[in-house]
mmCIF file of C-alpha atoms and ligand atoms in Angstrom:
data_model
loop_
_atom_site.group_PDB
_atom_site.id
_atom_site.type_symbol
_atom_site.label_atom_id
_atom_site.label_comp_id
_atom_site.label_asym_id
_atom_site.label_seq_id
_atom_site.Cartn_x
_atom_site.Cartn_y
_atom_site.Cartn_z
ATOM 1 C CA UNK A 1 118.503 70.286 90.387
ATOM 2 C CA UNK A 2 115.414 72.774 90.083
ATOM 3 C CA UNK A 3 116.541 75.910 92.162
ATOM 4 C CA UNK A 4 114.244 77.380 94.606
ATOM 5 C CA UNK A 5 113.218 80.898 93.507
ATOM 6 C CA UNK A 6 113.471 83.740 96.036
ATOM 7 C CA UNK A 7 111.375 86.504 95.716
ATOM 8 C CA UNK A 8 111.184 90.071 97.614
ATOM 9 C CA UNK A 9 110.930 93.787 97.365
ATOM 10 C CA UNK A 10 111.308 96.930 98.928
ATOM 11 C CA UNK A 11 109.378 99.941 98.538
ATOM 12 C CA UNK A 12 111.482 103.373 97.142
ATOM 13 C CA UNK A 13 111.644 106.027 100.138
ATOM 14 C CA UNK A 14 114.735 108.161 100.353
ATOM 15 C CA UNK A 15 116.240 105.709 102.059
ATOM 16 C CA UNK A 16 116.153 102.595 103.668
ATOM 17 C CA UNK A 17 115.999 102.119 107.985
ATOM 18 C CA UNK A 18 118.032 99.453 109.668
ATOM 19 C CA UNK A 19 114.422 97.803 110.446
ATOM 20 C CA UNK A 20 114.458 96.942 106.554
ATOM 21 C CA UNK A 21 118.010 95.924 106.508
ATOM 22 C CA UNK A 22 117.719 93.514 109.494
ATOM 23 C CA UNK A 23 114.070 92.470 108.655
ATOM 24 C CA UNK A 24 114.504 91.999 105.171
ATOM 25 C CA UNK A 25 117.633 92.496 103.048
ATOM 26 C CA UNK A 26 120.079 90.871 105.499
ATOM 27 C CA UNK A 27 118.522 87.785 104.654
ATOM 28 C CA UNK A 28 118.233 87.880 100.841
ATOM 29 C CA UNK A 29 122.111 88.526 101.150
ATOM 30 C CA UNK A 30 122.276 84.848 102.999
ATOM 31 C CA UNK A 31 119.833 83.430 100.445
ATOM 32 C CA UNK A 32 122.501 85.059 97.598
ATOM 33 C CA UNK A 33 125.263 82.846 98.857
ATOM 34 C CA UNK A 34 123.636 79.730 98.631
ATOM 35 C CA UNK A 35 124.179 78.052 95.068
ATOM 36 C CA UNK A 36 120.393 76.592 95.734
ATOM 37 C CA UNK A 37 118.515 79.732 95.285
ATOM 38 C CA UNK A 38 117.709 81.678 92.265
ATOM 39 C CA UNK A 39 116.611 85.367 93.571
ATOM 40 C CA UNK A 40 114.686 88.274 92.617
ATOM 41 C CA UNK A 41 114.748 91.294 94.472
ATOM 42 C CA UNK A 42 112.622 94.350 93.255
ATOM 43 C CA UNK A 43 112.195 98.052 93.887
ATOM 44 C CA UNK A 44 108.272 98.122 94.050
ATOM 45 C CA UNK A 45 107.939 101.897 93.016
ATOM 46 C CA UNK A 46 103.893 101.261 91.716
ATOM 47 C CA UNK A 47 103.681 99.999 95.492
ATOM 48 C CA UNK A 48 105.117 103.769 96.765
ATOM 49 C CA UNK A 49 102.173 105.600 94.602
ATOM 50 C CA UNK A 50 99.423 104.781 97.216
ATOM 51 C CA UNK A 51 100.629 107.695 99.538
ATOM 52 C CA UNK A 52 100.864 111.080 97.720
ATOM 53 C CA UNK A 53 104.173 111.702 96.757
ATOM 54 C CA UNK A 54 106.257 114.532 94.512
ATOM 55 C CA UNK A 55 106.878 112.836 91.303
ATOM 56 C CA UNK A 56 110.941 113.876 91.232
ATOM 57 C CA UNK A 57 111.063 112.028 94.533
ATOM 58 C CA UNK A 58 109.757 108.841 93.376
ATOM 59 C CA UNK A 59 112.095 108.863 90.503
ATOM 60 C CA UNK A 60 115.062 109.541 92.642
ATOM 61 C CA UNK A 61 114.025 107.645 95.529
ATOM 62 C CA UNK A 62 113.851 104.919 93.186
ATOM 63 C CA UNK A 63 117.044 105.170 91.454
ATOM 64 C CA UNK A 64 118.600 105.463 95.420
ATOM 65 C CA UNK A 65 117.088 102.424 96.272
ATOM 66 C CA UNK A 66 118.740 100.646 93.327
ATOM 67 C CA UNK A 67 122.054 101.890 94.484
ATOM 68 C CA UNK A 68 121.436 100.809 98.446
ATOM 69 C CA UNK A 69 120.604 97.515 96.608
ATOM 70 C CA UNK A 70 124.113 97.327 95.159
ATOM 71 C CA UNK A 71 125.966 98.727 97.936
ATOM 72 C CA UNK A 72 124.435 96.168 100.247
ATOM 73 C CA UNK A 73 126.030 93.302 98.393
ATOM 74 C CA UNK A 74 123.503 92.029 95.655
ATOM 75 C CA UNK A 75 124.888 90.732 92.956
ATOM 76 C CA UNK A 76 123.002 92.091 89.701
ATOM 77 C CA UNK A 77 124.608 89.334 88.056
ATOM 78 C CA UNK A 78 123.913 86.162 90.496
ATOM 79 C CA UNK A 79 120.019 87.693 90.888
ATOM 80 C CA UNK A 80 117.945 89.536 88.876
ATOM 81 C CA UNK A 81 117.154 92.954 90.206
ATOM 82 C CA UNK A 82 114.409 95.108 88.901
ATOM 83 C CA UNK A 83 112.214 98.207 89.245
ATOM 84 C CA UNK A 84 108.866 96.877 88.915
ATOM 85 C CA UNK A 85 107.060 99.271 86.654
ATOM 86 C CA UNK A 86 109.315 98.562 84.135
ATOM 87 C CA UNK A 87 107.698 94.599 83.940
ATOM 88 C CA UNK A 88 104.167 95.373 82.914
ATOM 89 C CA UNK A 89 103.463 91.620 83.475
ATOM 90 C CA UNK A 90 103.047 92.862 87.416
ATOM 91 C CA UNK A 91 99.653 95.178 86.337
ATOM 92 C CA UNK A 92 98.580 92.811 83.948
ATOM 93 C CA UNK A 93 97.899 89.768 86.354
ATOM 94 C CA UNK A 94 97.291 92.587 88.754
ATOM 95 C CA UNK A 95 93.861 93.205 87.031
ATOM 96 C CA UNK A 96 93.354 89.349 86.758
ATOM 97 C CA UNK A 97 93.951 88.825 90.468
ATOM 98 C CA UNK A 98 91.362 91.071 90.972
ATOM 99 C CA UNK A 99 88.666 89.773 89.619
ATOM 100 C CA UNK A 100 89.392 86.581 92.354
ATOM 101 C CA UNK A 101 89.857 89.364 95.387
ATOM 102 C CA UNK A 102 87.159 89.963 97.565
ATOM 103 C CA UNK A 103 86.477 93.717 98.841
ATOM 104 C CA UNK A 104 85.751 92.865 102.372
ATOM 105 C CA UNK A 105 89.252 90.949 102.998
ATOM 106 C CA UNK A 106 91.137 93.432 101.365
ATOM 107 C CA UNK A 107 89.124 96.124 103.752
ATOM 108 C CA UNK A 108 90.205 93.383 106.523
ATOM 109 C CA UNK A 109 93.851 93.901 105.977
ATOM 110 C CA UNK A 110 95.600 95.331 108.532
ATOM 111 C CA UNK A 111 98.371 97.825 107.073
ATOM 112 C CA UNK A 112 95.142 99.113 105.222
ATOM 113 C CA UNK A 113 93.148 100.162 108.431
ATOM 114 C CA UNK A 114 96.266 101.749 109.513
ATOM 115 C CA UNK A 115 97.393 103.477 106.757
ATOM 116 C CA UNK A 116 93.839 105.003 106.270
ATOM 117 C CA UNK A 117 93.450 106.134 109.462
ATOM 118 C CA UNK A 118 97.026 107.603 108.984
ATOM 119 C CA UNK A 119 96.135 109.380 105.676
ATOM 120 C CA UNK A 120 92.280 109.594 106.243
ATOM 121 C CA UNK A 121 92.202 112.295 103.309
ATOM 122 C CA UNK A 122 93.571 109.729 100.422
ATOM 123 C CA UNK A 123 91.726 106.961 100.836
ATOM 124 C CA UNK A 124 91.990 105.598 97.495
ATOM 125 C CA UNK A 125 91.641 102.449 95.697
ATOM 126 C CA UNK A 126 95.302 101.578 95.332
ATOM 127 C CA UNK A 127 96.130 101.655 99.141
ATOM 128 C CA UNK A 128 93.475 98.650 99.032
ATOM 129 C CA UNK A 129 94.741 96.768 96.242
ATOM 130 C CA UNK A 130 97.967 96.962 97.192
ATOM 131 C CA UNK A 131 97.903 93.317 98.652
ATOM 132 C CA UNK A 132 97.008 91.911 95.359
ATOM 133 C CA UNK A 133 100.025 93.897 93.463
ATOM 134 C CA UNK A 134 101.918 92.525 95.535
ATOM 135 C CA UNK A 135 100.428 89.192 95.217
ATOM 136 C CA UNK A 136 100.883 89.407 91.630
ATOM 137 C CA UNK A 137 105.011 90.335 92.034
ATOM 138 C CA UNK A 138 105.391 87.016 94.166
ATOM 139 C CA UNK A 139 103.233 84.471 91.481
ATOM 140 C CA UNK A 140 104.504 86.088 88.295
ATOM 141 C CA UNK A 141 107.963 84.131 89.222
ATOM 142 C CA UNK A 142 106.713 80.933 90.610
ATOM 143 C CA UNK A 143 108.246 82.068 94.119
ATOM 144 C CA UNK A 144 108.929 79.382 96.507
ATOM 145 C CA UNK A 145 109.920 81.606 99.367
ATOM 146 C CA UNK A 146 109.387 85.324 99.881
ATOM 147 C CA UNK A 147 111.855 86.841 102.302
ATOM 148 C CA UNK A 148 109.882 89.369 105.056
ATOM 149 C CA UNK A 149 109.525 91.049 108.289
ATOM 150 C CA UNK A 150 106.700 90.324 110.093
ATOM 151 C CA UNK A 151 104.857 93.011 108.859
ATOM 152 C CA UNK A 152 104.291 91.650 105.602
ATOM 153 C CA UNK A 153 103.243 88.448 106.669
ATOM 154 C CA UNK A 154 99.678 88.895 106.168
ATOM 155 C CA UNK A 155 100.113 90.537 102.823
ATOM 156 C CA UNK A 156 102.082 86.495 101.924
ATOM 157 C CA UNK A 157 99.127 85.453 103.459
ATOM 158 C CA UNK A 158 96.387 86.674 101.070
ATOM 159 C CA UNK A 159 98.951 86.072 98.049
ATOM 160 C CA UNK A 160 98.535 82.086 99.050
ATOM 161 C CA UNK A 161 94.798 82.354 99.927
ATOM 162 C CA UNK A 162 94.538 83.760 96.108
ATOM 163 C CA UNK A 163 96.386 81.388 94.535
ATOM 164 C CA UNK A 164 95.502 78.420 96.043
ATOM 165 C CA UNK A 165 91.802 80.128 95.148
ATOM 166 C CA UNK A 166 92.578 80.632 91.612
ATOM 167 C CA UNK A 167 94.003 77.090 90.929
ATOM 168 C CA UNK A 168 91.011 75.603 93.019
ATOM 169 C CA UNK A 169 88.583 77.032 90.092
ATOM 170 C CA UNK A 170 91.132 76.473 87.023
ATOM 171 C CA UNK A 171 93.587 73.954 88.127
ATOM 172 C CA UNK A 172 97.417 74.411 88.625
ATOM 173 C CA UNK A 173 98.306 77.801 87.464
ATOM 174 C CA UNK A 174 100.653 79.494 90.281
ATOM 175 C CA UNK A 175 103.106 77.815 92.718
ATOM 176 C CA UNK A 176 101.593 78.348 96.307
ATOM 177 C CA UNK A 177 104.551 80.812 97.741
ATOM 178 C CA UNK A 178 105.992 80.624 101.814
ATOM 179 C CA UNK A 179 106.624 83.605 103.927
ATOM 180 C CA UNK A 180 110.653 83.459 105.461
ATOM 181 C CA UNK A 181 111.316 85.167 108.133
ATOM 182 C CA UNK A 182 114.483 85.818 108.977
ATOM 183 C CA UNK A 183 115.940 84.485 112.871
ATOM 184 C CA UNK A 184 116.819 87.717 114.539
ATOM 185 C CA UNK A 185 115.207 91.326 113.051
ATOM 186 C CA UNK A 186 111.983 90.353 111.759
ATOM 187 C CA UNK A 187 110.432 93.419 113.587
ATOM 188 C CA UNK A 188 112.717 95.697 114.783
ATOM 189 C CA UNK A 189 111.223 98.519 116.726
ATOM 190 C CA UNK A 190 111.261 102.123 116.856
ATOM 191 C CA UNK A 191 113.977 103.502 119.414
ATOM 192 C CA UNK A 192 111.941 106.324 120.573
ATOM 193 C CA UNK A 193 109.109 103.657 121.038
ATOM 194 C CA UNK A 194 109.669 100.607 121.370
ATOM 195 C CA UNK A 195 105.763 99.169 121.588
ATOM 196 C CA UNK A 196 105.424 100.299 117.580
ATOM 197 C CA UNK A 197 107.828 99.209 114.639
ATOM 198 C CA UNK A 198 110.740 101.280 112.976
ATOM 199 C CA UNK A 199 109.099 102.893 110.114
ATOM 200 C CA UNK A 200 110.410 105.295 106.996
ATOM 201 C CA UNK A 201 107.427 106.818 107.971
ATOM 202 C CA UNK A 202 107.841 107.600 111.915
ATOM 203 C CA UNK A 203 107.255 111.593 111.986
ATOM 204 C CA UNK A 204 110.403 111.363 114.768
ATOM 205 C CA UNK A 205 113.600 111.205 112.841
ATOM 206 C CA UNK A 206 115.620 110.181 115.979
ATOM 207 C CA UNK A 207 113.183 106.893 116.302
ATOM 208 C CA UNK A 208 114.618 105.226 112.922
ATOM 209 C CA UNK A 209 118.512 104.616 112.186
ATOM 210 C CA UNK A 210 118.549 104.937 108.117
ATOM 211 C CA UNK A 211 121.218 102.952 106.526
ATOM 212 C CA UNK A 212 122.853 105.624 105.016
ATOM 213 C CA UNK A 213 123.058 107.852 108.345
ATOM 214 C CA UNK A 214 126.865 109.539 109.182
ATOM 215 C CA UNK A 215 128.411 107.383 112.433
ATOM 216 C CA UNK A 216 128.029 110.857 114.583
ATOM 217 C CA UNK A 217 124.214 110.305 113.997
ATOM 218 C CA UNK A 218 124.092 106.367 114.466
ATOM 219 C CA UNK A 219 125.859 107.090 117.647
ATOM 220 C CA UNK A 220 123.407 109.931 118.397
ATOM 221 C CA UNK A 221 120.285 108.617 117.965
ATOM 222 C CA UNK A 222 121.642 104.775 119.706
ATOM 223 C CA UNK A 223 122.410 106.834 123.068
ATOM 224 C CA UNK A 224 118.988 108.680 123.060
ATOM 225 C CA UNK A 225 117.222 105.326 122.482
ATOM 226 C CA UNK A 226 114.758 104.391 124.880
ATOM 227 C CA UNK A 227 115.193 101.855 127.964
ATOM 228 C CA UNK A 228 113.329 101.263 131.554
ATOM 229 C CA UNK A 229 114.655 102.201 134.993
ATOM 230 C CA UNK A 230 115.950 98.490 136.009
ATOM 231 C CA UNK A 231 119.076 98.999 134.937
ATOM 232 C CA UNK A 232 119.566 95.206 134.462
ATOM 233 C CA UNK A 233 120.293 93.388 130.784
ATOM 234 C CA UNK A 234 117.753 90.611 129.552
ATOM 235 C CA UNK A 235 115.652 89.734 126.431
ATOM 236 C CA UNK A 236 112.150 90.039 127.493
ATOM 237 C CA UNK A 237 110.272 92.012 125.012
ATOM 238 C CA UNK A 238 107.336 91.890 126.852
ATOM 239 C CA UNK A 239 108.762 93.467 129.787
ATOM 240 C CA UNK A 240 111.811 95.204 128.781
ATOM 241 C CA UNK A 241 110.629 96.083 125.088
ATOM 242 C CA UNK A 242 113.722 99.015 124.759
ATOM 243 C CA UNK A 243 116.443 96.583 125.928
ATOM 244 C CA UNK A 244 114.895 93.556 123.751
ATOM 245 C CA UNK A 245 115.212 95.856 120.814
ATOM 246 C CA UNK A 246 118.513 96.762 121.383
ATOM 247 C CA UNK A 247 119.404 93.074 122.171
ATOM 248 C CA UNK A 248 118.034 92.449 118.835
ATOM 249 C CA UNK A 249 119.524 94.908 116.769
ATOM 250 C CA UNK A 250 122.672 93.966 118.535
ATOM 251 C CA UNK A 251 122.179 89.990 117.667
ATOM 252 C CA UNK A 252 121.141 90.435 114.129
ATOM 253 C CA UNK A 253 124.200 92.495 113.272
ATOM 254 C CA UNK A 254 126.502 90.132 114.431
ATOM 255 C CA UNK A 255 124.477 86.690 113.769
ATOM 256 C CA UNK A 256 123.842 85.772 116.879
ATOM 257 C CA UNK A 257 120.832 84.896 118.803
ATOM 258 C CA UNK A 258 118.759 88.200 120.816
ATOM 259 C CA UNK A 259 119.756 85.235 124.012
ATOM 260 C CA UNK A 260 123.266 85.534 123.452
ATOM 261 C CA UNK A 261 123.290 88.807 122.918
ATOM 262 C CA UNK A 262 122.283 88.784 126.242
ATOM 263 C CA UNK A 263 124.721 86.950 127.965
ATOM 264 C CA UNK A 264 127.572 88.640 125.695
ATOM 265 C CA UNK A 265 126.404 92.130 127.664
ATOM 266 C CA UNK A 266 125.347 90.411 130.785
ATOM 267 C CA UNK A 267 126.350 93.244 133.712
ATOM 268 C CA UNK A 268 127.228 96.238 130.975
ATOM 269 C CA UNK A 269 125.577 99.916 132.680
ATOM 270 C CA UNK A 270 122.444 100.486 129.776
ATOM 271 C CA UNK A 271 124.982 103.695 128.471
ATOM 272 C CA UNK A 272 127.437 100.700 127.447
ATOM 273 C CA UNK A 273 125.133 98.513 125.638
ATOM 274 C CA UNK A 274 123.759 101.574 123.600
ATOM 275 C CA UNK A 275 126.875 102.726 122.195
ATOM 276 C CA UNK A 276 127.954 98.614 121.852
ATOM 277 C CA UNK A 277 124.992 98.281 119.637
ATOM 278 C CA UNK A 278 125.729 101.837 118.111
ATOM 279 C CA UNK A 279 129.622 100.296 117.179
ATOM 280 C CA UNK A 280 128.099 97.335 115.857
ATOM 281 C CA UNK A 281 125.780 99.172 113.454
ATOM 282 C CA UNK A 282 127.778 101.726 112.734
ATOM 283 C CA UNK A 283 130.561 98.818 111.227
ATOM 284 C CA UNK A 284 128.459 97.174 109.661
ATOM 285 C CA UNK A 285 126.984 100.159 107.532
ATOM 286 C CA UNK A 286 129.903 101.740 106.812
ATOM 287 C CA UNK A 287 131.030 100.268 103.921
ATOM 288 C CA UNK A 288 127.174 100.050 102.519
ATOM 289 C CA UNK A 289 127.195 104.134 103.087
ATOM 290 C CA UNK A 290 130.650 104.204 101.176
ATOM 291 C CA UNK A 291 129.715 102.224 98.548
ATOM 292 C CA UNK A 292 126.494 103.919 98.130
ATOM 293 C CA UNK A 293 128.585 107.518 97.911
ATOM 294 C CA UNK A 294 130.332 105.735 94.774
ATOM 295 C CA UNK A 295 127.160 104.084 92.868
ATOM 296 C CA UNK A 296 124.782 107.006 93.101
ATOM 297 C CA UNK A 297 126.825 109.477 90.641
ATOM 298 C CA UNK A 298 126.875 106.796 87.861
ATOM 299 C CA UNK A 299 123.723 107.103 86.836
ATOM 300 C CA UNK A 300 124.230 105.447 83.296
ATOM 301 C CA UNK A 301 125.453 102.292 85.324
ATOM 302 C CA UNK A 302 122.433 102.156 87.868
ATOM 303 C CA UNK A 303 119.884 102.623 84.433
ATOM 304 C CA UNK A 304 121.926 99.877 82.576
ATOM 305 C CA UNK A 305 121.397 97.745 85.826
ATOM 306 C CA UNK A 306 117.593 98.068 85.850
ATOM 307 C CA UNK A 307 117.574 97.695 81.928
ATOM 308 C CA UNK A 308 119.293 94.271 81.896
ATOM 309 C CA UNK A 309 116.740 93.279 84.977
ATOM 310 C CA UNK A 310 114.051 93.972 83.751
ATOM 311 C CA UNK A 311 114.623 92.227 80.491
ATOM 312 C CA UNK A 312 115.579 89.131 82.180
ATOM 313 C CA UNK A 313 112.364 89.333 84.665
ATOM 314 C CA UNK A 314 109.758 90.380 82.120
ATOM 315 C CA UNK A 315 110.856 87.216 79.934
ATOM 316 C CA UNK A 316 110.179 84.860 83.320
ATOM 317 C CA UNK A 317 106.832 86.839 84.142
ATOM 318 C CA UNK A 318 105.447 86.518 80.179
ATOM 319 C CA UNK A 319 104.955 82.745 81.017
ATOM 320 C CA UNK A 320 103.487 82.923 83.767
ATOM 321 C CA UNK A 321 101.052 85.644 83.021
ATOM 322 C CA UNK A 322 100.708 83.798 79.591
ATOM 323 C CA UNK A 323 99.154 80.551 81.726
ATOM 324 C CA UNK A 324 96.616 82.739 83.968
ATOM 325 C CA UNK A 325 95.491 84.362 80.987
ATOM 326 C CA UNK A 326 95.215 81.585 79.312
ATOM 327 C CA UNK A 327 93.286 79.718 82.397
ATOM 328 C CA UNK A 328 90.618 83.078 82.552
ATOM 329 C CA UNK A 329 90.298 82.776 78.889
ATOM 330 C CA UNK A 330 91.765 86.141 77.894
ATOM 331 C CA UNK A 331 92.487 85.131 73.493
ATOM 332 C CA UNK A 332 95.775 85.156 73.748
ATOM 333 C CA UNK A 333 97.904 85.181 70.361
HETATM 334 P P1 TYM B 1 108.382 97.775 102.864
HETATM 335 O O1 TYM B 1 109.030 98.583 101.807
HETATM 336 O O2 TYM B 1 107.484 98.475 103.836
HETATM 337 O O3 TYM B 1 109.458 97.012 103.707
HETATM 338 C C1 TYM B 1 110.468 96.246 103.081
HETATM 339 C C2 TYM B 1 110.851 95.056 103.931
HETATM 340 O O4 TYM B 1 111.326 95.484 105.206
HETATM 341 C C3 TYM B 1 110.612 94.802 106.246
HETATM 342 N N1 TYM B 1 110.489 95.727 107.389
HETATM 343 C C4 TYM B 1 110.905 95.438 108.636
HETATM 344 N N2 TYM B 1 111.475 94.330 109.143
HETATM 345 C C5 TYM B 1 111.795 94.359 110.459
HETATM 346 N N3 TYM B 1 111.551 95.423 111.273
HETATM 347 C C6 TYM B 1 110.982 96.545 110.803
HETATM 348 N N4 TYM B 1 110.779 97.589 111.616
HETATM 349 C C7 TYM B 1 110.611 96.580 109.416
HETATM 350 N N5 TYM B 1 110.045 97.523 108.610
HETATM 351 C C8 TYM B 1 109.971 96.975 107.383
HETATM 352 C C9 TYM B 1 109.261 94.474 105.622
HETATM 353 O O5 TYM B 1 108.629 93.396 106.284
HETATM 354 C C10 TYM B 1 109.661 94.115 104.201
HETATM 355 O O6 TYM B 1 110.100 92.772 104.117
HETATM 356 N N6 TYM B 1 104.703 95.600 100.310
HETATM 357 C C11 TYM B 1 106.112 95.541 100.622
HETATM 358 C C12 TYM B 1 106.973 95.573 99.378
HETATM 359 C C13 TYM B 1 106.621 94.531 98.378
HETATM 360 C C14 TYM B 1 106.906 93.138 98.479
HETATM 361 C C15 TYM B 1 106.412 92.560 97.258
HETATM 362 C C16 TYM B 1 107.517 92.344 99.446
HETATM 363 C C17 TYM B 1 106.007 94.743 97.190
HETATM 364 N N7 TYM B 1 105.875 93.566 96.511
HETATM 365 C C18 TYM B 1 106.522 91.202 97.028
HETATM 366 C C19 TYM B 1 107.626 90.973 99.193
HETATM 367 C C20 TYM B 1 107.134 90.419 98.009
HETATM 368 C C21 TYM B 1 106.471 96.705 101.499
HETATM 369 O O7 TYM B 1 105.822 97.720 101.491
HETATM 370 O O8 TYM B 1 107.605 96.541 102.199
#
């Protein structure tokens, strides 16, 4: 049987939020289990460089990220996980994808309007390529299904449009990917706002729960979290946005639906819920945060880990690069 091939990455930022683990890694640990899948899970550090960062930070951000990776459960044995700049296959077709890119729907993209608006002085050419990067990460493994949060969506979007472009002008050459998104926690909102998504990026500290936060501060920032004045407990994001997200939080930790979740705290006072959701999160990080503690001060281990990934992924990307170049008519030896 021909597995299907998961494919996904993460960004390195010092550290993860709970919008990442419920939007995104909670489901590549369900897609782990299943004997079906063959994953690939990456830490896109090329991705980070479009915002202007201190180089020690990238290098230890990235090296964290490695370690959250293990703590959370991923197997570096059952999947291949990598750091992507250490596959140069990824800038290679990169450059090729390129030349099949058009300027005005990259300028189109969504995350690029913001983000430029956000960091109006650095503009630059990366924070508009960035879609066809990652385009290039999903293709270079034949991905069936890319694991996301909603936000990403229209970044898998422009990865098919090129493809199925590409193989239009030189026949079959990549596998035309799917976006997954997961059932509960595909966009998981700030707690200080809840119209506008938790971000690493959110200047408010107390509006993002990171995965490696102490209990005292899950429990902290879960009773300041935002609400209404009804007082009464029901999934309605449109109306109820602070609840919903709560509701949400609440349902993907325990793998339930945000409906259930519902019911479960039907008549609970909103003080309740919050530390309820607080108790769930705060269990279910713990032993992530623990194992974390451990991982991070081996440092030989983590390095040996991205070694042994990136050897196995840059001998899958090779092939594929091998049959764009091929198709462009790069001489290949
Ligand atoms: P990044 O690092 O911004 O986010 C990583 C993953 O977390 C999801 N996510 C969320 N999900 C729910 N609620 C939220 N508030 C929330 N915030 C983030 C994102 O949707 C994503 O799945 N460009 C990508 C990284 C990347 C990639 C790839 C992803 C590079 N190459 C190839 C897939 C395939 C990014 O910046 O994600």
């Amino acid at each position: 049987m021909k597995k299907k091939v998961i494919y996904s990455a993460v960004q390195p930022t010092s550290q993860l939020t709970l919008g990442n683990y419920l939007g995104a890694v909670n489901n590549w640990l369900k897609f782990q289990k299943e004997e079906e899948n063959d994953c690939i899970f990456a830490v896109a550090d090329l991705h980070s460089l479009t915002i202007r960062r201190e180089a020690e930070e990238v290098r230890s951000s990235t090296l964290s990220l490695l370690a959250q990776f293990l703590a959370f459960g991923l197997d570096e044995k059952k999947n291949i996980l990598y750091v992507q700049s250490h596959v140069p296959a990824h800038t290679q077709l990169s450059w090729i994808l390129n030349c099949y890119t058009y300027v005005g729907e990259m300028s189109r993209m969504t995350q690029f309007k913001d983000k430029s608006a956000k960091h109006a002085d650095n503009v630059n050419m990366g924070l508009m390529d960035y879609p066809v990067l990652m385009a290039a990460d999903i293709l270079l493994y034949d991905t069936d299904l890319v694991p996301v949060g909603i936000d990403q969506v229209q970044h898998l979007e422009i990865a098919r449009d090129i493809a199925i472009r590409f193989n239009n002008i030189y026949g079959d050459t990549f596998k035309v990917p799917e976006a997954k998104l997961g059932k509960a926690g595909a966009k998981i909102m700030s707690l200080t706002d809840p119209l506008s998504k938790m971000s690493k990026s959110d200047p408010n500290p107390m509006g993002r729960i990171n995965v490696l936060d102490s209990e005292a501060d899950i429990v902290k920032k879960f009773k300041r979290a935002v609400t209404d004045s009804e007082a009464v407990i029901a999934y309605d994001p449109e109306n109820k946005p602070g609840v919903s997200n709560l509701l949400t939080i609440l349902a993907a930790a325990e793998g339930v639906t945000p409906e259930r979740a519902a019911e479960e705290c039907e008549g609970l006072m909103y003080g309740h819920l919050k530390l309820r959701v607080a108790d769930a999160v705060a269990a279910m990080l713990k032993p992530v945060r623990e194992e974390y503690n451990r991982l991070i001060s081996d440092r030989a281990y983590l390095m040996q880990v991205a070694k042994e990934g990136a050897k196995r992924a840059a001998k899958r990307a090779k092939k594929v690069l091998r049959r764009a170049q091929n198709a462009v008519g790069l001489l290949v030896e």
